[in-house]
Amino acid sequence: MDTPLDMKSSGMKNKRPTLQDVADLVGVTKMTVSRYLRNPDQVSPPLQTKIGEALDHLGYIPNRAPDILSKSKSHAIGVLVPSLTNQVFAEVIRGIESVLEPAGYQTMLAHYGYSKEAEEKRIAALLSYNVDGLIISESYHTERVRKMLSVAGIPVIEIMDSVSPAIEQAIGIDNQAAAYAMTECMIQKGHRKIVYFAARMDQRTLQRIRGYQTAMHDNGLTEMCLSTDSASSFTLGEQFMKEALAKQPDTDGIFCTNDDLAIGALYACQKAGIKIPEEMGIAGFHGHNIARVMVPLLATVITPREEMGRLAAEHLLSRLQGNPVSQKIINLPFQIEPGESI
Amino acid sequence: MDTPLDMKSSGMKNKRPTLQDVADLVGVTKMTVSRYLRNPDQVSPPLQTKIGEALDHLGYIPNRAPDILSKSKSHAIGVLVPSLTNQVFAEVIRGIESVLEPAGYQTMLAHYGYSKEAEEKRIAALLSYNVDGLIISESYHTERVRKMLSVAGIPVIEIMDSVSPAIEQAIGIDNQAAAYAMTECMIQKGHRKIVYFAARMDQRTLQRIRGYQTAMHDNGLTEMCLSTDSASSFTLGEQFMKEALAKQPDTDGIFCTNDDLAIGALYACQKAGIKIPEEMGIAGFHGHNIARVMVPLLATVITPREEMGRLAAEHLLSRLQGNPVSQKIINLPFQIEPGESI
DNA sequence: TATGATAATGTTACAGGTAACAATTCATGG
DNA sequence: CCATGAATTGTTACCTGTAACATTATCATA
């Protein structure tokens, strides 16, 4: 005569409990339960106990859907990065979450693998979930993306790049200036035939190339660039190294668009018995953690990735609180770390 | 006499357009527009054109909120990992998304920094957004987490670990067996005084330690373990190396719970002039990409991270289509890569 | 031209929480 | 013992897209 032990075994739908279910159990309306959840003191002490027990017993889980529907406020922030495997973005994300999480916001992460088409789809998806704000990391967008963002009417912050014209607000570094500075540094150290290794030709890489080219030109040196559209990797750095030596045997310096390529190139030299930095100077970009411990220490451009994420989140929160854009473009400092490899 | 150029400048609320707005513009009911969006052929050709134009003109963005509310289907999958900066999880996530994205599912990523408390909060947050399924990467859960998951009534898949009892379904590797195999391999290569470096004492690390201990014991060797609760890093590997040599100067092997520690330890040896592998064998775990190119090549346990993510997503999709759990525990193979460092 | 079938469009109700307002209870002082 | 107001609880409406059903338009055929 017993009822089934639980709903699962009874073949019922086992739907997750709603406020109504809790209210029915206690014998009040769901409004009362709602009040309890938002501020327990709004209901009488005896009900507080009963409602608390009922919530616990049923295992009530809050449901944001109604709120999102009625107030168009999801308390979720969309974060769009090109890649998750790239350590750089992982650190930016950590910075973002370190601010959003304590503020009660959920981050909705999406990535688009550097494809404009995917970016469009991902932004549409994030907007369809009614995110309250967006942090994106590209500087060029299709017309449709711009329209979507404008229509959505939510604050948008672009990160990584402080040079391209911002939609509303951009926080990043000046990639061209950083690349210029590193190239200058390599030249000062005596390198002359410096080749640039580039992968994934996005805006940031193009700007770095421009910085490198300008520095070479300003010093009366000849530039040479090896590039590909595919993803960068340690192995690609090795390949490029071999290619550079084949094309220009007297190459004495390599500046890479990121540390992955640089590390690959460095190991390729070690395997080939090329002395670093005497015979070949190698520099990277972005300060991969490993660059700071390896032997020899890799020359690299150190960028404030985590702080960039933090700042982006802070400015976004500020705008969600109704404040206007305080500063359209925020340019963060970078640092040239010569290491031991140039 | 002109109307303002756009709504922004008119001080209006600039709310994002709804189906009703589109319908009003065309002169039909929103139901007709809804039909057009789901299957254009359901409306007459002239209306198809007009609705298409209106949608475009207003920049309509679909809104999932009503659907989530009425059907409790969000087409979002929650993915919970301990850390995003850890490359291992980035690759798992890539595997997951490679399956979910083409299937029309949005991933909602959350991480909890190895804290049980944060895990609870994160799972509650994901459930409050009505995710249709969950992929989580811990094997031990608080009672409250178990209750939430049971009440939510959505498919849950645990990844990383194939040994702990699965809530519903687990996909991972046998960490203990893998650590045993690598320890055996080190012993075979002649190392005797092998020390284990562990950070972040989660279940997986504990199982690896057990594998190491068993292998040492089975070979009549003495075990020694350096561990900390804090996060692993290259620098920590360096510190541990110094500590191990101080405590046990005749240490001739290091087995690390991950490649980050191993790489740090390896460079520490290089800086101290200790020859690898002659004087010191070093092995890692998980096959960090860099381990596959560095000099010397790092001995490591190669795990199918991306495939693990793919499989988890595929099984989740299958269950979302109503299929039952086909296999409660799926044990993926690992591979011992001796490299040149042991 | 009437009839029935089919295509095209409209109407209504619903999902679950909460703002806004309404109603009820209860204690207190006159 | 009732008026008054504060404290507590209830009622109604709303947010947006769509399933389910209802209605109207269109057209071929008897």
PDB file of N, CA and C in Angstrom, chain B residues 125-210:
ATOM      1  N   ALA B 125      24.038  27.193 -10.523  1.00  0.00           N
ATOM      2  CA  ALA B 125      23.905  28.254 -11.520  1.00  0.00           C
ATOM      3  C   ALA B 125      23.572  27.661 -12.889  1.00  0.00           C
ATOM      4  N   LEU B 126      24.296  26.626 -13.255  1.00  0.00           N
ATOM      5  CA  LEU B 126      24.042  26.004 -14.561  1.00  0.00           C
ATOM      6  C   LEU B 126      22.618  25.459 -14.616  1.00  0.00           C
ATOM      7  N   LEU B 127      22.191  24.823 -13.547  1.00  0.00           N
ATOM      8  CA  LEU B 127      20.837  24.268 -13.541  1.00  0.00           C
ATOM      9  C   LEU B 127      19.789  25.377 -13.585  1.00  0.00           C
ATOM     10  N   SER B 128      20.101  26.497 -12.960  1.00  0.00           N
ATOM     11  CA  SER B 128      19.121  27.583 -12.945  1.00  0.00           C
ATOM     12  C   SER B 128      18.927  28.163 -14.344  1.00  0.00           C
ATOM     13  N   TYR B 129      19.868  27.883 -15.237  1.00  0.00           N
ATOM     14  CA  TYR B 129      19.702  28.300 -16.630  1.00  0.00           C
ATOM     15  C   TYR B 129      19.064  27.181 -17.456  1.00  0.00           C
ATOM     16  N   ASN B 130      18.656  26.142 -16.783  1.00  0.00           N
ATOM     17  CA  ASN B 130      17.954  25.045 -17.455  1.00  0.00           C
ATOM     18  C   ASN B 130      18.774  24.348 -18.519  1.00  0.00           C
ATOM     19  N   VAL B 131      20.039  24.091 -18.219  1.00  0.00           N
ATOM     20  CA  VAL B 131      20.828  23.325 -19.175  1.00  0.00           C
ATOM     21  C   VAL B 131      20.161  21.972 -19.395  1.00  0.00           C
ATOM     22  N   ASP B 132      20.296  21.470 -20.607  1.00  0.00           N
ATOM     23  CA  ASP B 132      19.652  20.199 -20.948  1.00  0.00           C
ATOM     24  C   ASP B 132      20.472  19.001 -20.495  1.00  0.00           C
ATOM     25  N   GLY B 133      21.744  19.229 -20.232  1.00  0.00           N
ATOM     26  CA  GLY B 133      22.615  18.142 -19.811  1.00  0.00           C
ATOM     27  C   GLY B 133      23.858  18.726 -19.183  1.00  0.00           C
ATOM     28  N   LEU B 134      24.641  17.868 -18.546  1.00  0.00           N
ATOM     29  CA  LEU B 134      25.791  18.356 -17.784  1.00  0.00           C
ATOM     30  C   LEU B 134      26.978  17.422 -17.987  1.00  0.00           C
ATOM     31  N   ILE B 135      28.125  18.025 -18.223  1.00  0.00           N
ATOM     32  CA  ILE B 135      29.371  17.260 -18.238  1.00  0.00           C
ATOM     33  C   ILE B 135      30.234  17.822 -17.124  1.00  0.00           C
ATOM     34  N   ILE B 136      30.562  16.993 -16.140  1.00  0.00           N
ATOM     35  CA  ILE B 136      31.328  17.488 -15.013  1.00  0.00           C
ATOM     36  C   ILE B 136      32.580  16.651 -14.823  1.00  0.00           C
ATOM     37  N   SER B 137      33.556  17.231 -14.140  1.00  0.00           N
ATOM     38  CA  SER B 137      34.848  16.561 -14.115  1.00  0.00           C
ATOM     39  C   SER B 137      35.374  16.342 -12.709  1.00  0.00           C
ATOM     40  N   GLU B 138      34.505  16.012 -11.820  1.00  0.00           N
ATOM     41  CA  GLU B 138      34.960  15.560 -10.516  1.00  0.00           C
ATOM     42  C   GLU B 138      34.264  14.250 -10.215  1.00  0.00           C
ATOM     43  N   SER B 139      34.855  13.473  -9.391  1.00  0.00           N
ATOM     44  CA  SER B 139      34.245  12.181  -9.129  1.00  0.00           C
ATOM     45  C   SER B 139      33.599  12.133  -7.747  1.00  0.00           C
ATOM     46  N   TYR B 140      34.013  13.035  -6.872  1.00  0.00           N
ATOM     47  CA  TYR B 140      33.362  13.090  -5.574  1.00  0.00           C
ATOM     48  C   TYR B 140      32.506  14.336  -5.493  1.00  0.00           C
ATOM     49  N   HIS B 141      31.303  14.178  -4.994  1.00  0.00           N
ATOM     50  CA  HIS B 141      30.392  15.309  -4.918  1.00  0.00           C
ATOM     51  C   HIS B 141      29.733  15.349  -3.553  1.00  0.00           C
ATOM     52  N   THR B 142      29.394  16.551  -3.139  1.00  0.00           N
ATOM     53  CA  THR B 142      28.678  16.688  -1.872  1.00  0.00           C
ATOM     54  C   THR B 142      27.275  16.107  -2.028  1.00  0.00           C
ATOM     55  N   GLU B 143      26.673  15.841  -0.886  1.00  0.00           N
ATOM     56  CA  GLU B 143      25.321  15.285  -0.886  1.00  0.00           C
ATOM     57  C   GLU B 143      24.364  16.231  -1.608  1.00  0.00           C
ATOM     58  N   ARG B 144      24.567  17.520  -1.378  1.00  0.00           N
ATOM     59  CA  ARG B 144      23.669  18.494  -1.986  1.00  0.00           C
ATOM     60  C   ARG B 144      23.779  18.483  -3.507  1.00  0.00           C
ATOM     61  N   VAL B 145      25.020  18.314  -3.979  1.00  0.00           N
ATOM     62  CA  VAL B 145      25.210  18.249  -5.426  1.00  0.00           C
ATOM     63  C   VAL B 145      24.479  17.032  -5.996  1.00  0.00           C
ATOM     64  N   ARG B 146      24.620  15.912  -5.328  1.00  0.00           N
ATOM     65  CA  ARG B 146      23.959  14.703  -5.803  1.00  0.00           C
ATOM     66  C   ARG B 146      22.445  14.890  -5.851  1.00  0.00           C
ATOM     67  N   LYS B 147      21.932  15.527  -4.826  1.00  0.00           N
ATOM     68  CA  LYS B 147      20.483  15.765  -4.777  1.00  0.00           C
ATOM     69  C   LYS B 147      20.042  16.671  -5.927  1.00  0.00           C
ATOM     70  N   MET B 148      20.790  17.761  -6.102  1.00  0.00           N
ATOM     71  CA  MET B 148      20.456  18.689  -7.190  1.00  0.00           C
ATOM     72  C   MET B 148      20.431  17.973  -8.529  1.00  0.00           C
ATOM     73  N   LEU B 149      21.465  17.176  -8.748  1.00  0.00           N
ATOM     74  CA  LEU B 149      21.568  16.496 -10.038  1.00  0.00           C
ATOM     75  C   LEU B 149      20.422  15.507 -10.210  1.00  0.00           C
ATOM     76  N   SER B 150      20.072  14.851  -9.133  1.00  0.00           N
ATOM     77  CA  SER B 150      19.006  13.862  -9.238  1.00  0.00           C
ATOM     78  C   SER B 150      17.668  14.548  -9.500  1.00  0.00           C
ATOM     79  N   VAL B 151      17.449  15.652  -8.795  1.00  0.00           N
ATOM     80  CA  VAL B 151      16.182  16.369  -8.945  1.00  0.00           C
ATOM     81  C   VAL B 151      16.063  17.015 -10.324  1.00  0.00           C
ATOM     82  N   ALA B 152      17.185  17.487 -10.824  1.00  0.00           N
ATOM     83  CA  ALA B 152      17.145  18.211 -12.101  1.00  0.00           C
ATOM     84  C   ALA B 152      16.646  17.300 -13.221  1.00  0.00           C
ATOM     85  N   GLY B 153      16.915  16.022 -13.077  1.00  0.00           N
ATOM     86  CA  GLY B 153      16.407  15.089 -14.075  1.00  0.00           C
ATOM     87  C   GLY B 153      17.000  15.256 -15.459  1.00  0.00           C
ATOM     88  N   ILE B 154      18.255  15.665 -15.517  1.00  0.00           N
ATOM     89  CA  ILE B 154      18.909  15.778 -16.822  1.00  0.00           C
ATOM     90  C   ILE B 154      20.084  14.813 -16.860  1.00  0.00           C
ATOM     91  N   PRO B 155      20.478  14.396 -18.052  1.00  0.00           N
ATOM     92  CA  PRO B 155      21.622  13.491 -18.132  1.00  0.00           C
ATOM     93  C   PRO B 155      22.908  14.158 -17.664  1.00  0.00           C
ATOM     94  N   VAL B 156      23.684  13.403 -16.905  1.00  0.00           N
ATOM     95  CA  VAL B 156      24.952  13.897 -16.367  1.00  0.00           C
ATOM     96  C   VAL B 156      26.057  12.922 -16.749  1.00  0.00           C
ATOM     97  N   ILE B 157      27.158  13.446 -17.244  1.00  0.00           N
ATOM     98  CA  ILE B 157      28.297  12.589 -17.556  1.00  0.00           C
ATOM     99  C   ILE B 157      29.520  13.114 -16.832  1.00  0.00           C
ATOM    100  N   GLU B 158      30.224  12.225 -16.164  1.00  0.00           N
ATOM    101  CA  GLU B 158      31.456  12.603 -15.475  1.00  0.00           C
ATOM    102  C   GLU B 158      32.646  12.236 -16.340  1.00  0.00           C
ATOM    103  N   ILE B 159      33.617  13.108 -16.411  1.00  0.00           N
ATOM    104  CA  ILE B 159      34.781  12.817 -17.244  1.00  0.00           C
ATOM    105  C   ILE B 159      36.062  12.826 -16.429  1.00  0.00           C
ATOM    106  N   MET B 160      37.130  12.410 -17.048  1.00  0.00           N
ATOM    107  CA  MET B 160      38.498  12.401 -16.517  1.00  0.00           C
ATOM    108  C   MET B 160      38.849  11.100 -15.804  1.00  0.00           C
ATOM    109  N   ASP B 161      37.898  10.526 -15.131  1.00  0.00           N
ATOM    110  CA  ASP B 161      38.204   9.472 -14.183  1.00  0.00           C
ATOM    111  C   ASP B 161      37.300   8.274 -14.460  1.00  0.00           C
ATOM    112  N   SER B 162      37.882   7.128 -14.650  1.00  0.00           N
ATOM    113  CA  SER B 162      37.049   5.968 -14.980  1.00  0.00           C
ATOM    114  C   SER B 162      36.940   4.985 -13.821  1.00  0.00           C
ATOM    115  N   VAL B 163      37.395   5.388 -12.643  1.00  0.00           N
ATOM    116  CA  VAL B 163      37.446   4.422 -11.559  1.00  0.00           C
ATOM    117  C   VAL B 163      36.374   4.661 -10.501  1.00  0.00           C
ATOM    118  N   SER B 164      36.235   5.894 -10.055  1.00  0.00           N
ATOM    119  CA  SER B 164      35.256   6.186  -9.015  1.00  0.00           C
ATOM    120  C   SER B 164      33.864   5.801  -9.487  1.00  0.00           C
ATOM    121  N   PRO B 165      32.998   5.443  -8.551  1.00  0.00           N
ATOM    122  CA  PRO B 165      31.643   5.057  -8.938  1.00  0.00           C
ATOM    123  C   PRO B 165      30.950   6.216  -9.648  1.00  0.00           C
ATOM    124  N   ALA B 166      30.416   5.957 -10.806  1.00  0.00           N
ATOM    125  CA  ALA B 166      29.782   7.013 -11.585  1.00  0.00           C
ATOM    126  C   ALA B 166      28.391   7.303 -11.057  1.00  0.00           C
ATOM    127  N   ILE B 167      27.989   8.576 -11.104  1.00  0.00           N
ATOM    128  CA  ILE B 167      26.610   8.931 -10.785  1.00  0.00           C
ATOM    129  C   ILE B 167      25.700   8.242 -11.794  1.00  0.00           C
ATOM    130  N   GLU B 168      25.952   8.496 -13.048  1.00  0.00           N
ATOM    131  CA  GLU B 168      25.166   7.847 -14.095  1.00  0.00           C
ATOM    132  C   GLU B 168      26.091   7.199 -15.113  1.00  0.00           C
ATOM    133  N   GLN B 169      27.084   8.009 -15.524  1.00  0.00           N
ATOM    134  CA  GLN B 169      27.965   7.530 -16.581  1.00  0.00           C
ATOM    135  C   GLN B 169      29.300   8.279 -16.471  1.00  0.00           C
ATOM    136  N   ALA B 170      30.391   7.538 -16.575  1.00  0.00           N
ATOM    137  CA  ALA B 170      31.709   8.155 -16.462  1.00  0.00           C
ATOM    138  C   ALA B 170      32.573   7.764 -17.651  1.00  0.00           C
ATOM    139  N   ILE B 171      33.325   8.730 -18.133  1.00  0.00           N
ATOM    140  CA  ILE B 171      34.239   8.477 -19.237  1.00  0.00           C
ATOM    141  C   ILE B 171      35.594   9.030 -18.847  1.00  0.00           C
ATOM    142  N   GLY B 172      36.610   8.184 -18.813  1.00  0.00           N
ATOM    143  CA  GLY B 172      37.910   8.697 -18.419  1.00  0.00           C
ATOM    144  C   GLY B 172      38.982   7.651 -18.528  1.00  0.00           C
ATOM    145  N   ILE B 173      40.072   7.899 -17.838  1.00  0.00           N
ATOM    146  CA  ILE B 173      41.152   6.922 -17.855  1.00  0.00           C
ATOM    147  C   ILE B 173      41.363   6.399 -16.439  1.00  0.00           C
ATOM    148  N   ASP B 174      42.101   5.323 -16.352  1.00  0.00           N
ATOM    149  CA  ASP B 174      42.419   4.726 -15.063  1.00  0.00           C
ATOM    150  C   ASP B 174      43.738   5.342 -14.588  1.00  0.00           C
ATOM    151  N   ASN B 175      43.619   6.381 -13.791  1.00  0.00           N
ATOM    152  CA  ASN B 175      44.802   7.134 -13.375  1.00  0.00           C
ATOM    153  C   ASN B 175      45.788   6.285 -12.589  1.00  0.00           C
ATOM    154  N   GLN B 176      45.252   5.404 -11.780  1.00  0.00           N
ATOM    155  CA  GLN B 176      46.128   4.575 -10.962  1.00  0.00           C
ATOM    156  C   GLN B 176      46.956   3.635 -11.837  1.00  0.00           C
ATOM    157  N   ALA B 177      46.281   2.999 -12.777  1.00  0.00           N
ATOM    158  CA  ALA B 177      46.991   2.079 -13.676  1.00  0.00           C
ATOM    159  C   ALA B 177      48.037   2.820 -14.500  1.00  0.00           C
ATOM    160  N   ALA B 178      47.687   4.029 -14.929  1.00  0.00           N
ATOM    161  CA  ALA B 178      48.621   4.795 -15.746  1.00  0.00           C
ATOM    162  C   ALA B 178      49.866   5.147 -14.948  1.00  0.00           C
ATOM    163  N   ALA B 179      49.663   5.579 -13.710  1.00  0.00           N
ATOM    164  CA  ALA B 179      50.804   5.939 -12.861  1.00  0.00           C
ATOM    165  C   ALA B 179      51.642   4.704 -12.547  1.00  0.00           C
ATOM    166  N   TYR B 180      50.965   3.580 -12.352  1.00  0.00           N
ATOM    167  CA  TYR B 180      51.692   2.332 -12.094  1.00  0.00           C
ATOM    168  C   TYR B 180      52.587   2.003 -13.287  1.00  0.00           C
ATOM    169  N   ALA B 181      52.017   2.098 -14.468  1.00  0.00           N
ATOM    170  CA  ALA B 181      52.755   1.750 -15.689  1.00  0.00           C
ATOM    171  C   ALA B 181      53.964   2.651 -15.879  1.00  0.00           C
ATOM    172  N   MET B 182      53.780   3.940 -15.647  1.00  0.00           N
ATOM    173  CA  MET B 182      54.904   4.856 -15.845  1.00  0.00           C
ATOM    174  C   MET B 182      55.998   4.603 -14.809  1.00  0.00           C
ATOM    175  N   THR B 183      55.595   4.355 -13.581  1.00  0.00           N
ATOM    176  CA  THR B 183      56.587   4.071 -12.535  1.00  0.00           C
ATOM    177  C   THR B 183      57.388   2.816 -12.904  1.00  0.00           C
ATOM    178  N   GLU B 184      56.683   1.782 -13.335  1.00  0.00           N
ATOM    179  CA  GLU B 184      57.340   0.551 -13.787  1.00  0.00           C
ATOM    180  C   GLU B 184      58.364   0.857 -14.876  1.00  0.00           C
ATOM    181  N   CYS B 185      57.953   1.677 -15.796  1.00  0.00           N
ATOM    182  CA  CYS B 185      58.818   2.032 -16.925  1.00  0.00           C
ATOM    183  C   CYS B 185      60.090   2.724 -16.425  1.00  0.00           C
ATOM    184  N   MET B 186      59.917   3.616 -15.472  1.00  0.00           N
ATOM    185  CA  MET B 186      61.078   4.319 -14.917  1.00  0.00           C
ATOM    186  C   MET B 186      62.004   3.341 -14.215  1.00  0.00           C
ATOM    187  N   ILE B 187      61.400   2.407 -13.494  1.00  0.00           N
ATOM    188  CA  ILE B 187      62.212   1.428 -12.768  1.00  0.00           C
ATOM    189  C   ILE B 187      62.989   0.558 -13.750  1.00  0.00           C
ATOM    190  N   GLN B 188      62.287   0.158 -14.812  1.00  0.00           N
ATOM    191  CA  GLN B 188      62.935  -0.655 -15.843  1.00  0.00           C
ATOM    192  C   GLN B 188      64.151   0.053 -16.439  1.00  0.00           C
ATOM    193  N   LYS B 189      64.005   1.376 -16.583  1.00  0.00           N
ATOM    194  CA  LYS B 189      65.115   2.138 -17.169  1.00  0.00           C
ATOM    195  C   LYS B 189      66.257   2.317 -16.169  1.00  0.00           C
ATOM    196  N   GLY B 190      66.062   1.817 -14.970  1.00  0.00           N
ATOM    197  CA  GLY B 190      67.161   1.836 -14.025  1.00  0.00           C
ATOM    198  C   GLY B 190      67.038   2.823 -12.890  1.00  0.00           C
ATOM    199  N   HIS B 191      65.979   3.570 -12.828  1.00  0.00           N
ATOM    200  CA  HIS B 191      65.818   4.529 -11.733  1.00  0.00           C
ATOM    201  C   HIS B 191      65.319   3.806 -10.491  1.00  0.00           C
ATOM    202  N   ARG B 192      65.803   4.238  -9.355  1.00  0.00           N
ATOM    203  CA  ARG B 192      65.482   3.538  -8.104  1.00  0.00           C
ATOM    204  C   ARG B 192      64.883   4.465  -7.053  1.00  0.00           C
ATOM    205  N   LYS B 193      65.543   5.576  -6.836  1.00  0.00           N
ATOM    206  CA  LYS B 193      65.077   6.527  -5.811  1.00  0.00           C
ATOM    207  C   LYS B 193      64.142   7.535  -6.484  1.00  0.00           C
ATOM    208  N   ILE B 194      62.950   7.072  -6.766  1.00  0.00           N
ATOM    209  CA  ILE B 194      62.011   7.923  -7.506  1.00  0.00           C
ATOM    210  C   ILE B 194      61.089   8.666  -6.534  1.00  0.00           C
ATOM    211  N   VAL B 195      61.030   9.961  -6.712  1.00  0.00           N
ATOM    212  CA  VAL B 195      60.174  10.799  -5.856  1.00  0.00           C
ATOM    213  C   VAL B 195      58.964  11.259  -6.663  1.00  0.00           C
ATOM    214  N   TYR B 196      57.813  11.310  -6.010  1.00  0.00           N
ATOM    215  CA  TYR B 196      56.599  11.759  -6.685  1.00  0.00           C
ATOM    216  C   TYR B 196      56.306  13.214  -6.322  1.00  0.00           C
ATOM    217  N   PHE B 197      56.062  14.045  -7.334  1.00  0.00           N
ATOM    218  CA  PHE B 197      55.681  15.452  -7.105  1.00  0.00           C
ATOM    219  C   PHE B 197      54.185  15.595  -7.348  1.00  0.00           C
ATOM    220  N   ALA B 198      53.476  16.074  -6.351  1.00  0.00           N
ATOM    221  CA  ALA B 198      52.027  16.223  -6.513  1.00  0.00           C
ATOM    222  C   ALA B 198      51.568  17.613  -6.111  1.00  0.00           C
ATOM    223  N   ALA B 199      50.644  18.164  -6.876  1.00  0.00           N
ATOM    224  CA  ALA B 199      50.017  19.421  -6.507  1.00  0.00           C
ATOM    225  C   ALA B 199      48.515  19.220  -6.609  1.00  0.00           C
ATOM    226  N   ARG B 200      47.784  20.125  -6.044  1.00  0.00           N
ATOM    227  CA  ARG B 200      46.331  20.075  -6.205  1.00  0.00           C
ATOM    228  C   ARG B 200      45.799  18.684  -5.931  1.00  0.00           C
ATOM    229  N   MET B 201      45.687  18.336  -4.662  1.00  0.00           N
ATOM    230  CA  MET B 201      45.388  16.955  -4.296  1.00  0.00           C
ATOM    231  C   MET B 201      43.943  16.561  -4.566  1.00  0.00           C
ATOM    232  N   ASP B 202      43.576  16.456  -5.803  1.00  0.00           N
ATOM    233  CA  ASP B 202      42.232  15.988  -6.113  1.00  0.00           C
ATOM    234  C   ASP B 202      42.229  14.467  -6.271  1.00  0.00           C
ATOM    235  N   GLN B 203      41.084  13.926  -6.547  1.00  0.00           N
ATOM    236  CA  GLN B 203      40.944  12.478  -6.649  1.00  0.00           C
ATOM    237  C   GLN B 203      41.902  11.865  -7.661  1.00  0.00           C
ATOM    238  N   ARG B 204      42.037  12.530  -8.792  1.00  0.00           N
ATOM    239  CA  ARG B 204      42.885  11.970  -9.850  1.00  0.00           C
ATOM    240  C   ARG B 204      44.332  11.883  -9.388  1.00  0.00           C
ATOM    241  N   THR B 205      44.778  12.942  -8.714  1.00  0.00           N
ATOM    242  CA  THR B 205      46.147  12.922  -8.204  1.00  0.00           C
ATOM    243  C   THR B 205      46.316  11.838  -7.150  1.00  0.00           C
ATOM    244  N   LEU B 206      45.351  11.708  -6.286  1.00  0.00           N
ATOM    245  CA  LEU B 206      45.443  10.687  -5.241  1.00  0.00           C
ATOM    246  C   LEU B 206      45.546   9.293  -5.863  1.00  0.00           C
ATOM    247  N   GLN B 207      44.788   9.074  -6.923  1.00  0.00           N
ATOM    248  CA  GLN B 207      44.854   7.767  -7.580  1.00  0.00           C
ATOM    249  C   GLN B 207      46.212   7.548  -8.241  1.00  0.00           C
ATOM    250  N   ARG B 208      46.743   8.614  -8.807  1.00  0.00           N
ATOM    251  CA  ARG B 208      48.066   8.463  -9.423  1.00  0.00           C
ATOM    252  C   ARG B 208      49.110   8.140  -8.361  1.00  0.00           C
ATOM    253  N   ILE B 209      48.998   8.820  -7.235  1.00  0.00           N
ATOM    254  CA  ILE B 209      49.940   8.542  -6.149  1.00  0.00           C
ATOM    255  C   ILE B 209      49.840   7.073  -5.740  1.00  0.00           C
ATOM    256  N   ARG B 210      48.606   6.575  -5.672  1.00  0.00           N
ATOM    257  CA  ARG B 210      48.432   5.186  -5.281  1.00  0.00           C
ATOM    258  C   ARG B 210      49.107   4.255  -6.298  1.00  0.00           C
TER     259      ARG B 210
END
